[in-house]
Amino acid sequence: MPVTPAQQAEIDEARRQSHPTMRATVPGMEAHLFTAHPVLDHGFIRVVDYMGDDAAITQAARVSYGRGTKQVTNDAGLIRYLMRHWHSTPFEMCEVKLHVKLPVFVARQWIRHRTANVNEYSARYSILDREFYIPAPEALAAQSTVNNQGRGDVLAGDEAARVLEILKGDSTRCYDHYQEMLSADGQAGLARELARMNLPANVYTQWYWKVDLHNLFHFLRLRADAHAQMEIRVYADAICQVVADWVPLAYSAFEDYRLGGVTLSSKAMECVRRMVKGESVDQANSGMSAGEWREFEGAIELN
Ligand SMILES: Cc1cc2nc3c(=O)[nH]c(=O)nc-3n(C[C@H](O)[C@H](O)[C@H](O)COP(=O)(O)OP(=O)(O)OC[C@H]3O[C@@H](n4cnc5c(N)ncnc54)[C@H](O)[C@@H]3O)c2cc1C
């Protein structure tokens, strides 16, 4: 369960309140505020706070005194220009604070993004809930035979059932032992900071994560990508939807230049030029390695 009824009541109460402000607000983002968007089986993302909007980006780029009187079309053009030319600091003027509930093995990938502010739920201070990520049947994939860092076909039949049984059984058993060690009933009870080491990496943790838009786009570029592990990608996808409602002009530029765009090496660009001239180019005469050629073919959809 992503949120308990008591937690949902707190969220509902927070959403009933409003405060007058002279600061920029975005209707699309106000609609998201505090609401938990479910991700995976027990996880969520929810916006706790945000600062800035599309206009804050152009305002900083122009170093304006007020909100500026430029039309949306001018703002869209300027934001696209900034994105295209890697003029990134104006995007840092917007910030978002998220509350994220996620499995520990996903958190380990996420925390590698160092340019954010994080405060995690303390399992030294508090007892973790009995909540584990158990993949849905369609996510129970075999090891990929072509990519060491990826997955292949979905497991089926007895093998899928056996794997699920192991995952569920191990999670339950480990949590039972965690509770057994913590229990002070007739014994001293092991410290929480020690008992937690028995928990598997699919147990859920939570944190507040605050990041500026430039670094959020960097995170999304890497984690909403097809090469990212599915279990972190679904969080990135959920955040993408929120960002599209928050800063639609900036998100649209990001989608165009970063998410949907590709970077071509000088060798690849030379191949494109030769192809445009009608020359027959293949891996052997491209100057690229087999791996580079495969990715190049994929990028420009040669096949
Ligand atoms: C598909 C995929 C596979 C991966 N596989 C592995 C793996 O096998 N093993 C592994 O260890 N990691 C792996 N990673 C993690 C990856 O190497 C990065 O650590 C992670 O993506 C965070 O990126 P970042 O450092 O650019 O982000 P951030 O930490 O947010 O940094 C943003 C930018 O700030 C600058 N920066 C921040 N801190 C420093 C610093 N201390 N020194 C210099 N510059 C800094 C850099 O320019 C950096 O790009 C993988 C990531 C992806 C997306």
Coordinates of C-alpha atoms and ligand atoms in Angstrom, one line a residue:
M1 CA 0.0 0.0 0.0
P2 CA 1.7 3.3 -1.1
V3 CA 0.0 5.4 1.7
T4 CA -2.0 4.4 4.7
P5 CA -5.5 5.9 5.4
A6 CA -4.0 8.1 8.1
Q7 CA -1.3 9.3 5.8
Q8 CA -3.9 10.0 3.1
A9 CA -5.9 12.0 5.6
E10 CA -2.8 14.2 6.3
I11 CA -2.3 14.7 2.6
D12 CA -6.0 15.7 2.2
E13 CA -5.8 18.1 5.1
A14 CA -2.7 19.7 3.6
R15 CA -4.5 20.1 0.3
R16 CA -7.5 21.8 2.0
Q17 CA -5.2 24.7 3.1
S18 CA -4.1 27.5 0.9
H19 CA -1.9 30.6 1.6
P20 CA -1.9 33.9 -0.3
T21 CA 1.5 34.7 -1.9
M22 CA 3.1 37.1 -4.3
R23 CA 5.4 34.4 -5.5
A24 CA 4.8 32.5 -8.8
T25 CA 2.5 29.5 -8.7
V26 CA 1.6 27.1 -11.4
P27 CA -1.9 25.6 -11.6
G28 CA -0.6 22.4 -13.0
M29 CA 1.8 22.0 -10.1
E30 CA -0.7 23.1 -7.5
A31 CA -2.9 20.2 -8.7
H32 CA 0.0 17.8 -7.9
L33 CA 1.0 19.3 -4.5
F34 CA 1.1 16.7 -1.7
T35 CA -0.7 14.0 -3.7
A36 CA 1.1 10.6 -3.7
H37 CA 1.4 9.2 -7.2
P38 CA 1.8 5.5 -6.9
V39 CA 5.0 3.9 -8.4
L40 CA 5.8 0.1 -8.3
D41 CA 3.8 -1.9 -5.7
H42 CA 4.3 0.2 -2.6
G43 CA 6.2 3.3 -3.7
F44 CA 5.2 6.8 -4.6
I45 CA 6.4 10.3 -5.6
R46 CA 4.7 13.4 -4.3
V47 CA 5.5 17.1 -4.6
V48 CA 6.0 18.7 -1.2
D49 CA 7.1 22.1 -2.5
Y50 CA 8.4 23.9 -5.5
M51 CA 9.9 27.2 -6.5
G52 CA 9.7 29.0 -9.9
D53 CA 8.0 28.4 -13.2
D54 CA 8.9 28.8 -16.9
A55 CA 9.0 32.6 -16.5
A56 CA 11.6 32.3 -13.7
I57 CA 13.9 30.7 -16.2
T58 CA 13.6 33.5 -18.8
Q59 CA 13.5 36.1 -16.0
A60 CA 16.9 34.9 -14.8
A61 CA 18.3 34.6 -18.3
R62 CA 17.3 38.2 -19.0
V63 CA 18.2 39.3 -15.5
S64 CA 14.9 41.2 -15.4
Y65 CA 13.5 43.3 -12.6
G66 CA 9.9 42.1 -12.7
R67 CA 8.2 39.1 -14.2
G68 CA 8.9 40.6 -17.7
T69 CA 6.4 41.5 -20.4
K70 CA 7.7 39.1 -23.0
Q71 CA 5.2 36.9 -24.8
V72 CA 5.0 33.2 -24.3
T73 CA 6.3 32.7 -27.8
N74 CA 9.4 34.7 -26.9
D75 CA 9.8 32.7 -23.7
A76 CA 9.4 29.4 -25.6
G77 CA 12.1 30.5 -28.1
L78 CA 14.5 31.7 -25.4
I79 CA 14.0 28.5 -23.3
R80 CA 14.7 26.3 -26.4
Y81 CA 17.8 28.4 -27.2
L82 CA 19.1 28.0 -23.6
M83 CA 18.5 24.2 -23.7
R84 CA 20.0 23.9 -27.2
H85 CA 23.2 25.8 -26.2
W86 CA 23.6 24.2 -22.8
H87 CA 23.1 27.5 -21.1
S88 CA 22.0 25.7 -18.0
T89 CA 22.1 28.1 -15.0
P90 CA 18.7 29.8 -15.7
F91 CA 17.2 26.3 -15.2
E92 CA 18.7 26.2 -11.8
M93 CA 16.4 29.0 -10.7
C94 CA 13.5 26.5 -10.4
E95 CA 13.5 23.9 -7.6
V96 CA 11.3 21.0 -6.5
K97 CA 11.1 19.1 -3.3
L98 CA 9.8 15.5 -3.6
H99 CA 8.8 12.9 -1.1
V100 CA 9.8 9.5 -2.6
K101 CA 9.1 6.0 -1.3
L102 CA 11.3 3.5 -3.1
P103 CA 13.0 0.1 -2.6
V104 CA 16.5 0.3 -1.2
F105 CA 18.1 -1.1 -4.4
V106 CA 16.5 1.7 -6.4
A107 CA 17.6 4.2 -3.8
R108 CA 21.2 3.1 -4.2
Q109 CA 21.1 4.0 -7.9
W110 CA 19.2 7.2 -7.2
I111 CA 21.6 8.5 -4.5
R112 CA 24.5 8.5 -7.1
H113 CA 23.0 11.8 -8.3
R114 CA 24.9 14.0 -6.0
T115 CA 23.6 17.3 -7.0
A116 CA 20.4 17.1 -4.8
N117 CA 19.6 17.6 -1.1
V118 CA 18.4 14.4 0.6
N119 CA 17.0 13.5 3.9
E120 CA 16.2 9.8 4.4
Y121 CA 14.0 8.0 6.8
S122 CA 16.2 6.8 9.7
A123 CA 16.2 3.1 10.3
R124 CA 18.4 3.7 13.3
Y125 CA 15.6 5.7 14.9
S126 CA 12.5 4.1 13.5
I127 CA 11.3 0.6 12.6
L128 CA 11.0 0.0 8.9
D129 CA 7.5 -1.2 7.6
R130 CA 7.0 -4.7 6.3
E131 CA 6.9 -3.6 2.7
F132 CA 9.0 -5.2 0.0
Y133 CA 9.1 -4.7 -3.8
I134 CA 7.9 -7.9 -5.5
P135 CA 8.1 -7.5 -9.3
A136 CA 4.8 -7.9 -11.2
P137 CA 4.8 -11.1 -13.4
E138 CA 5.6 -9.0 -16.5
A139 CA 8.7 -7.6 -14.8
L140 CA 10.2 -10.9 -13.9
A141 CA 12.7 -11.0 -16.7
A142 CA 15.6 -13.3 -17.4
Q143 CA 19.2 -12.1 -17.6
S144 CA 19.9 -10.5 -21.0
T145 CA 22.2 -12.5 -23.3
V146 CA 23.4 -9.4 -25.2
N147 CA 23.6 -6.8 -22.5
N148 CA 25.3 -7.7 -19.2
Q149 CA 23.6 -4.8 -17.6
G150 CA 20.1 -5.6 -18.7
R151 CA 17.2 -8.1 -18.9
G152 CA 15.8 -10.3 -21.6
D153 CA 12.6 -12.2 -22.0
V154 CA 10.0 -12.5 -19.3
L155 CA 10.2 -15.7 -17.2
A156 CA 7.2 -18.0 -17.5
G157 CA 5.4 -20.9 -15.9
D158 CA 7.1 -22.9 -13.2
E159 CA 10.3 -20.8 -13.2
A160 CA 8.3 -17.5 -12.7
A161 CA 6.3 -19.1 -9.9
R162 CA 9.5 -20.5 -8.2
V163 CA 11.3 -17.1 -8.4
L164 CA 8.3 -15.3 -6.9
E165 CA 8.1 -17.9 -4.1
I166 CA 11.7 -17.3 -3.3
L167 CA 11.4 -13.5 -3.3
K168 CA 8.3 -13.5 -1.2
G169 CA 9.6 -16.2 1.2
D170 CA 13.0 -14.5 1.8
S171 CA 11.4 -11.1 2.3
T172 CA 8.9 -12.5 4.9
R173 CA 11.5 -14.6 6.7
C174 CA 14.0 -11.7 6.9
Y175 CA 11.4 -9.3 8.2
D176 CA 10.2 -11.9 10.8
H177 CA 13.8 -12.2 12.0
Y178 CA 14.2 -8.4 12.0
Q179 CA 11.2 -8.1 14.3
E180 CA 12.4 -11.1 16.4
M181 CA 15.7 -9.4 17.0
L182 CA 14.1 -6.0 17.8
S183 CA 11.6 -7.4 20.2
A184 CA 12.2 -6.3 23.8
D185 CA 9.8 -9.0 25.1
G186 CA 11.8 -10.7 27.9
Q187 CA 15.2 -9.7 26.2
A188 CA 17.3 -6.7 25.7
G189 CA 16.3 -6.3 22.0
L190 CA 18.9 -5.6 19.4
A191 CA 19.5 -2.0 18.4
R192 CA 17.5 -0.9 15.3
E193 CA 20.7 0.3 13.6
L194 CA 22.0 -3.3 13.8
A195 CA 18.8 -5.3 13.3
R196 CA 18.2 -3.6 9.9
M197 CA 21.2 -5.2 8.4
N198 CA 19.2 -8.4 8.1
L199 CA 16.7 -6.7 5.6
P200 CA 16.9 -7.4 1.9
A201 CA 17.5 -4.7 -0.7
N202 CA 13.9 -4.8 -1.8
V203 CA 12.6 -3.3 1.4
Y204 CA 11.1 0.2 1.0
T205 CA 12.8 3.3 2.3
Q206 CA 11.7 7.0 2.0
W207 CA 13.3 10.3 1.5
Y208 CA 12.8 14.0 0.9
W209 CA 14.7 14.9 -2.3
K210 CA 15.2 18.5 -3.3
V211 CA 16.8 19.4 -6.6
D212 CA 17.0 22.2 -9.1
L213 CA 15.5 21.9 -12.6
H214 CA 18.9 21.7 -14.4
N215 CA 20.1 18.7 -12.3
L216 CA 16.6 17.2 -12.3
F217 CA 16.7 17.2 -16.1
H218 CA 20.1 15.5 -15.9
F219 CA 18.7 12.8 -13.6
L220 CA 15.6 12.4 -15.9
R221 CA 17.8 12.2 -19.0
L222 CA 19.7 9.2 -17.5
R223 CA 16.9 7.5 -15.6
A224 CA 13.9 8.0 -18.0
D225 CA 16.1 6.5 -20.7
A226 CA 15.5 3.0 -22.1
H227 CA 18.9 1.9 -20.7
A228 CA 18.0 2.6 -17.1
Q229 CA 16.7 -0.2 -15.0
M230 CA 12.9 -0.4 -15.2
E231 CA 12.4 0.0 -11.4
I232 CA 14.1 3.4 -11.4
R233 CA 12.7 4.4 -14.8
V234 CA 9.1 4.2 -13.6
Y235 CA 9.9 6.8 -10.9
A236 CA 11.6 9.0 -13.6
D237 CA 8.6 8.6 -15.8
A238 CA 6.3 9.7 -13.0
I239 CA 8.5 12.8 -12.3
C240 CA 8.5 13.6 -16.0
Q241 CA 4.7 13.9 -15.9
V242 CA 4.9 16.3 -13.0
V243 CA 7.6 18.4 -14.6
A244 CA 5.6 18.7 -17.8
D245 CA 2.8 20.2 -15.8
W246 CA 5.1 22.5 -13.8
V247 CA 7.3 24.0 -16.5
P248 CA 5.7 23.0 -19.8
L249 CA 8.0 25.1 -22.0
A250 CA 11.2 23.9 -20.4
Y251 CA 9.9 20.3 -20.4
S252 CA 9.0 20.4 -24.0
A253 CA 12.5 21.7 -24.9
F254 CA 14.1 19.0 -22.7
E255 CA 11.9 16.4 -24.4
D256 CA 13.0 17.6 -27.8
Y257 CA 16.7 18.2 -27.3
R258 CA 17.6 15.7 -24.6
L259 CA 15.1 12.9 -24.1
G260 CA 14.3 12.5 -27.9
G261 CA 17.7 13.8 -29.2
V262 CA 20.9 12.0 -29.8
T263 CA 24.6 13.1 -29.7
L264 CA 26.5 12.0 -32.8
S265 CA 30.3 11.7 -32.8
S266 CA 32.4 13.4 -35.5
K267 CA 32.8 10.0 -37.2
A268 CA 29.0 9.4 -37.1
M269 CA 28.4 12.9 -38.5
E270 CA 30.9 12.1 -41.3
C271 CA 28.9 9.0 -42.1
V272 CA 25.7 11.0 -42.2
R273 CA 27.2 13.4 -44.7
R274 CA 28.4 10.6 -46.9
M275 CA 25.0 8.9 -46.8
V276 CA 23.2 12.2 -47.7
K277 CA 25.5 12.4 -50.7
G278 CA 24.3 8.9 -51.7
E279 CA 27.4 7.0 -50.7
S280 CA 26.9 3.4 -49.4
V281 CA 28.2 3.3 -45.8
D282 CA 28.5 0.3 -43.6
Q283 CA 30.4 -0.6 -40.5
A284 CA 33.4 -1.8 -42.4
N285 CA 34.0 1.6 -44.1
S286 CA 32.5 3.8 -41.3
G287 CA 35.6 4.0 -39.1
M288 CA 33.3 2.9 -36.2
S289 CA 33.6 -0.1 -33.9
A290 CA 30.8 -2.8 -34.1
G291 CA 29.2 -1.4 -30.9
E292 CA 29.4 2.2 -32.1
W293 CA 27.9 1.2 -35.5
R294 CA 25.0 -0.7 -33.8
E295 CA 24.2 2.3 -31.7
F296 CA 24.5 4.6 -34.7
E297 CA 22.1 2.4 -36.7
G298 CA 19.7 2.4 -33.7
A299 CA 19.9 6.2 -33.4
I300 CA 19.1 7.0 -37.0
E301 CA 16.9 4.0 -37.4
L302 CA 18.8 2.6 -40.4
N303 CA 17.0 -0.8 -40.1
Ligands
LIG1 C1 22.4 3.2 -17.3 C2 23.4 3.5 -16.1 C3 24.3 2.6 -15.7 C4 25.2 2.8 -14.6 N1 26.0 1.9 -14.2 C5 26.8 2.1 -13.2 C6 27.8 1.1 -12.7 O1 27.8 0.0 -13.2 N2 28.5 1.4 -11.6 C7 28.5 2.7 -11.0 O2 29.3 2.9 -10.0 N3 27.7 3.6 -11.5 C8 26.9 3.4 -12.5 N4 26.0 4.4 -12.9 C9 26.0 5.7 -12.2 C10 26.7 6.8 -13.0 O3 28.0 6.5 -13.2 C11 26.5 8.1 -12.3 O4 27.1 8.0 -11.0 C12 25.1 8.5 -12.1 O5 24.4 8.4 -13.3 C13 25.0 10.0 -11.6 O6 25.4 10.8 -12.6 P1 26.2 12.2 -12.4 O7 27.5 11.9 -11.6 O8 26.4 12.8 -13.7 O9 25.1 13.0 -11.5 P2 25.3 14.0 -10.3 O10 26.0 13.4 -9.2 O11 24.0 14.6 -10.1 O12 26.3 15.1 -10.9 C14 25.9 15.9 -12.0 C15 27.2 16.5 -12.6 O13 27.9 17.3 -11.6 C16 29.3 17.1 -11.8 N5 29.8 16.5 -10.5 C17 29.0 16.2 -9.4 N6 29.8 15.8 -8.4 C18 31.1 15.8 -8.9 C19 32.3 15.4 -8.4 N7 32.5 15.0 -7.1 N8 33.4 15.5 -9.2 C20 33.3 16.0 -10.4 N9 32.1 16.3 -11.0 C21 31.0 16.2 -10.2 C22 29.5 16.1 -13.0 O14 29.6 16.9 -14.1 C23 28.2 15.4 -13.0 O15 27.9 14.9 -14.3 C24 25.1 4.1 -14.0 C25 24.2 5.1 -14.4 C26 23.3 4.8 -15.5 C27 22.4 5.9 -15.9

